[in-house]
Amino acid sequence: MDNPKLRKLLVLLHLYGAAFMAPAFLLVAITGGMHMAGIGESETSQPIALPAGTQIDFKSPTAKDDVKALLKAANVDMDFEYIKNRGSSAQTRPTSRPYVSFKKTDTGWTATKQTPNLLKSMMEIHKGHGPKILRTYHKLAAVVLFFVIFGGLMVGLLARAYRRKTVVAAVIGLLVYLGLVLFG
């Protein structure tokens, strides 16, 4: 089945999808590669003086407002979207920009303002710790990626001249990936 009109449509959709996702996947490629190489992620830490015996209930529906009031009382100007509660620790989010990290001690809570460098900020976005709107965009990009891959395979399978090459490349890619997962 060699359908030039369908193939042309798939190529066009593949092009638009790949172009749409290019910024997100360039960020993932750059930050992932640099992270694997151990290059440049860092952040500066600045302790925040909290009143002795400070208690915070991060499970409370008013936790965000409580933390904002606590930080304001400590003269810390911090804008955040939500709080990630881990029981004995918590963080304001997103962590792709300056954030506050809380740790529970025997005497109450301690707080530290964390300021990530550019690479650390980009890595936090890579991990999904950026602003909520960006996380929504990344979910959309993941769906588009699925269709770009599926469409690319369909283009290769629909073109008689590329059918065998597409199947061979897909099988080799699958075997390499399975080998690395199972035996790597």
Short mmCIF file of C-alpha atoms in Angstrom, two decimals:
data_model
loop_
_atom_site.label_atom_id
_atom_site.label_comp_id
_atom_site.label_asym_id
_atom_site.label_seq_id
_atom_site.Cartn_x
_atom_site.Cartn_y
_atom_site.Cartn_z
CA MET A 1 0.00 0.00 0.00
CA ASP A 2 1.83 3.06 -1.27
CA ASN A 3 -0.50 6.00 -0.61
CA PRO A 4 1.32 9.27 -1.50
CA LYS A 5 -1.45 11.57 -0.15
CA LEU A 6 -1.52 9.87 3.26
CA ARG A 7 2.27 9.77 3.36
CA LYS A 8 2.46 13.49 2.50
CA LEU A 9 -0.05 14.31 5.28
CA LEU A 10 1.89 12.19 7.77
CA VAL A 11 5.18 13.87 6.79
CA LEU A 12 3.60 17.29 7.29
CA LEU A 13 2.11 16.33 10.69
CA HIS A 14 5.46 14.76 11.65
CA LEU A 15 7.22 18.02 10.72
CA TYR A 16 4.82 20.22 12.70
CA GLY A 17 4.91 17.91 15.73
CA ALA A 18 8.71 17.71 15.75
CA ALA A 19 9.05 21.48 15.36
CA PHE A 20 6.53 22.08 18.17
CA MET A 21 8.43 19.78 20.54
CA ALA A 22 11.95 20.86 19.56
CA PRO A 23 12.46 23.35 22.43
CA ALA A 24 11.33 20.88 25.09
CA PHE A 25 13.38 18.02 23.71
CA LEU A 26 16.48 20.15 23.22
CA LEU A 27 16.21 21.10 26.91
CA VAL A 28 15.84 17.42 27.86
CA ALA A 29 18.79 16.40 25.66
CA ILE A 30 21.08 19.16 26.92
CA THR A 31 20.22 18.85 30.61
CA GLY A 32 20.11 15.06 30.56
CA GLY A 33 23.47 14.81 28.84
CA MET A 34 25.10 17.35 31.15
CA HIS A 35 23.57 15.65 34.22
CA MET A 36 24.91 12.26 33.12
CA ALA A 37 28.34 13.85 32.60
CA GLY A 38 28.15 15.47 36.05
CA ILE A 39 28.51 18.99 34.71
CA GLY A 40 27.49 22.18 36.46
CA GLU A 41 24.32 21.69 38.53
CA SER A 42 24.53 23.65 41.76
CA GLU A 43 22.55 25.85 44.08
CA THR A 44 23.35 28.26 46.85
CA SER A 45 21.84 27.83 50.29
CA GLN A 46 20.92 30.57 52.73
CA PRO A 47 19.49 29.62 56.15
CA ILE A 48 16.26 31.35 57.13
CA ALA A 49 15.87 32.24 60.81
CA LEU A 50 12.56 30.85 62.04
CA PRO A 51 11.24 31.41 65.56
CA ALA A 52 12.32 28.65 67.97
CA GLY A 53 9.83 25.80 68.12
CA THR A 54 8.18 26.70 64.81
CA GLN A 55 5.53 24.14 63.96
CA ILE A 56 4.01 23.83 60.48
CA ASP A 57 1.28 21.42 59.45
CA PHE A 58 1.99 20.85 55.76
CA LYS A 59 -1.14 18.67 55.51
CA SER A 60 -3.37 21.56 56.52
CA PRO A 61 -5.56 23.15 53.82
CA THR A 62 -4.08 26.50 54.91
CA ALA A 63 -0.45 25.31 54.69
CA LYS A 64 0.39 27.55 51.71
CA ASP A 65 -0.96 30.66 53.45
CA ASP A 66 0.71 29.62 56.73
CA VAL A 67 4.08 29.28 54.99
CA LYS A 68 3.64 32.62 53.19
CA ALA A 69 2.93 34.31 56.54
CA LEU A 70 5.90 32.57 58.18
CA LEU A 71 8.26 33.63 55.38
CA LYS A 72 6.92 37.19 55.43
CA ALA A 73 7.54 37.34 59.20
CA ALA A 74 11.12 36.16 58.51
CA ASN A 75 11.52 38.95 55.87
CA VAL A 76 11.79 36.46 53.01
CA ASP A 77 10.04 37.50 49.81
CA MET A 78 9.16 34.23 48.10
CA ASP A 79 6.59 33.52 45.40
CA PHE A 80 5.58 29.87 45.02
CA GLU A 81 2.74 27.85 43.48
CA TYR A 82 2.41 24.96 45.92
CA ILE A 83 4.24 22.95 48.59
CA LYS A 84 5.65 19.45 48.13
CA ASN A 85 5.21 17.70 51.49
CA ARG A 86 7.39 14.69 52.26
CA GLY A 87 6.51 14.28 55.93
CA SER A 88 9.75 15.26 57.66
CA SER A 89 10.70 17.69 54.88
CA ALA A 90 8.93 19.97 52.44
CA GLN A 91 9.73 22.34 49.59
CA THR A 92 8.01 25.25 47.99
CA ARG A 93 7.58 24.68 44.28
CA PRO A 94 8.61 25.24 41.57
CA THR A 95 12.23 24.43 42.34
CA SER A 96 13.36 25.76 38.96
CA ARG A 97 13.65 29.18 40.61
CA PRO A 98 14.54 30.18 44.19
CA TYR A 99 12.59 28.06 46.67
CA VAL A 100 12.50 27.23 50.37
CA SER A 101 13.37 23.83 51.75
CA PHE A 102 12.00 22.85 55.18
CA LYS A 103 13.32 20.09 57.46
CA LYS A 104 11.75 18.82 60.67
CA THR A 105 13.97 18.61 63.74
CA ASP A 106 13.32 17.63 67.35
CA THR A 107 12.72 21.28 68.22
CA GLY A 108 10.59 22.32 65.22
CA TRP A 109 11.26 23.19 61.62
CA THR A 110 14.31 24.70 59.93
CA ALA A 111 14.18 26.52 56.61
CA THR A 112 16.73 27.23 53.89
CA LYS A 113 16.39 29.41 50.82
CA GLN A 114 17.82 27.51 47.83
CA THR A 115 18.82 29.39 44.67
CA PRO A 116 19.60 27.10 41.72
CA ASN A 117 22.06 28.05 38.97
CA LEU A 118 20.85 28.03 35.34
CA LEU A 119 21.71 24.37 34.70
CA LYS A 120 20.07 23.24 37.96
CA SER A 121 16.97 25.30 37.05
CA MET A 122 16.83 23.64 33.63
CA MET A 123 17.27 20.20 35.22
CA GLU A 124 14.41 20.91 37.62
CA ILE A 125 12.24 21.72 34.58
CA HIS A 126 13.50 18.49 32.96
CA LYS A 127 12.32 16.57 36.06
CA GLY A 128 8.89 18.22 36.00
CA HIS A 129 9.54 20.52 38.96
CA GLY A 130 8.91 23.74 37.03
CA PRO A 131 5.79 25.91 36.98
CA LYS A 132 2.48 24.04 36.63
CA ILE A 133 1.79 25.56 33.20
CA LEU A 134 5.10 24.19 31.94
CA ARG A 135 4.25 20.75 33.34
CA THR A 136 1.00 20.88 31.35
CA TYR A 137 2.98 21.78 28.22
CA HIS A 138 5.31 18.82 28.81
CA LYS A 139 2.34 16.47 29.07
CA LEU A 140 1.11 17.77 25.72
CA ALA A 141 4.63 17.38 24.27
CA ALA A 142 4.67 13.74 25.46
CA VAL A 143 1.44 13.03 23.60
CA VAL A 144 2.76 14.79 20.50
CA LEU A 145 5.99 12.75 20.75
CA PHE A 146 3.97 9.54 20.66
CA PHE A 147 2.24 10.65 17.46
CA VAL A 148 5.50 11.92 15.90
CA ILE A 149 7.11 8.51 16.47
CA PHE A 150 4.02 6.62 15.32
CA GLY A 151 3.65 8.90 12.28
CA GLY A 152 7.34 8.56 11.40
CA LEU A 153 7.07 4.79 11.49
CA MET A 154 3.91 4.91 9.37
CA VAL A 155 5.64 7.14 6.79
CA GLY A 156 8.48 4.63 6.57
CA LEU A 157 6.12 1.66 6.33
CA LEU A 158 3.85 3.30 3.73
CA ALA A 159 6.73 4.07 1.36
CA ARG A 160 7.70 0.88 -0.43
CA ALA A 161 11.29 2.12 -0.88
CA TYR A 162 11.70 2.68 2.91
CA ARG A 163 9.59 -0.17 4.30
CA ARG A 164 12.39 -2.72 4.80
CA LYS A 165 14.80 -0.06 6.15
CA THR A 166 12.15 1.11 8.61
CA VAL A 167 11.43 -2.40 9.88
CA VAL A 168 15.15 -3.25 10.19
CA ALA A 169 15.92 0.00 12.05
CA ALA A 170 12.93 -0.47 14.38
CA VAL A 171 13.87 -4.09 15.16
CA ILE A 172 17.53 -3.20 15.78
CA GLY A 173 16.45 -0.28 18.02
CA LEU A 174 14.11 -2.56 19.97
CA LEU A 175 16.77 -5.27 20.38
CA VAL A 176 19.43 -2.77 21.53
CA TYR A 177 17.02 -1.19 24.02
CA LEU A 178 15.83 -4.55 25.37
CA GLY A 179 19.43 -5.73 25.65
CA LEU A 180 20.41 -2.65 27.64
CA VAL A 181 17.34 -2.93 29.90
CA LEU A 182 17.72 -6.65 30.55
CA PHE A 183 21.50 -7.05 30.61
CA GLY A 184 22.90 -3.54 31.12
#
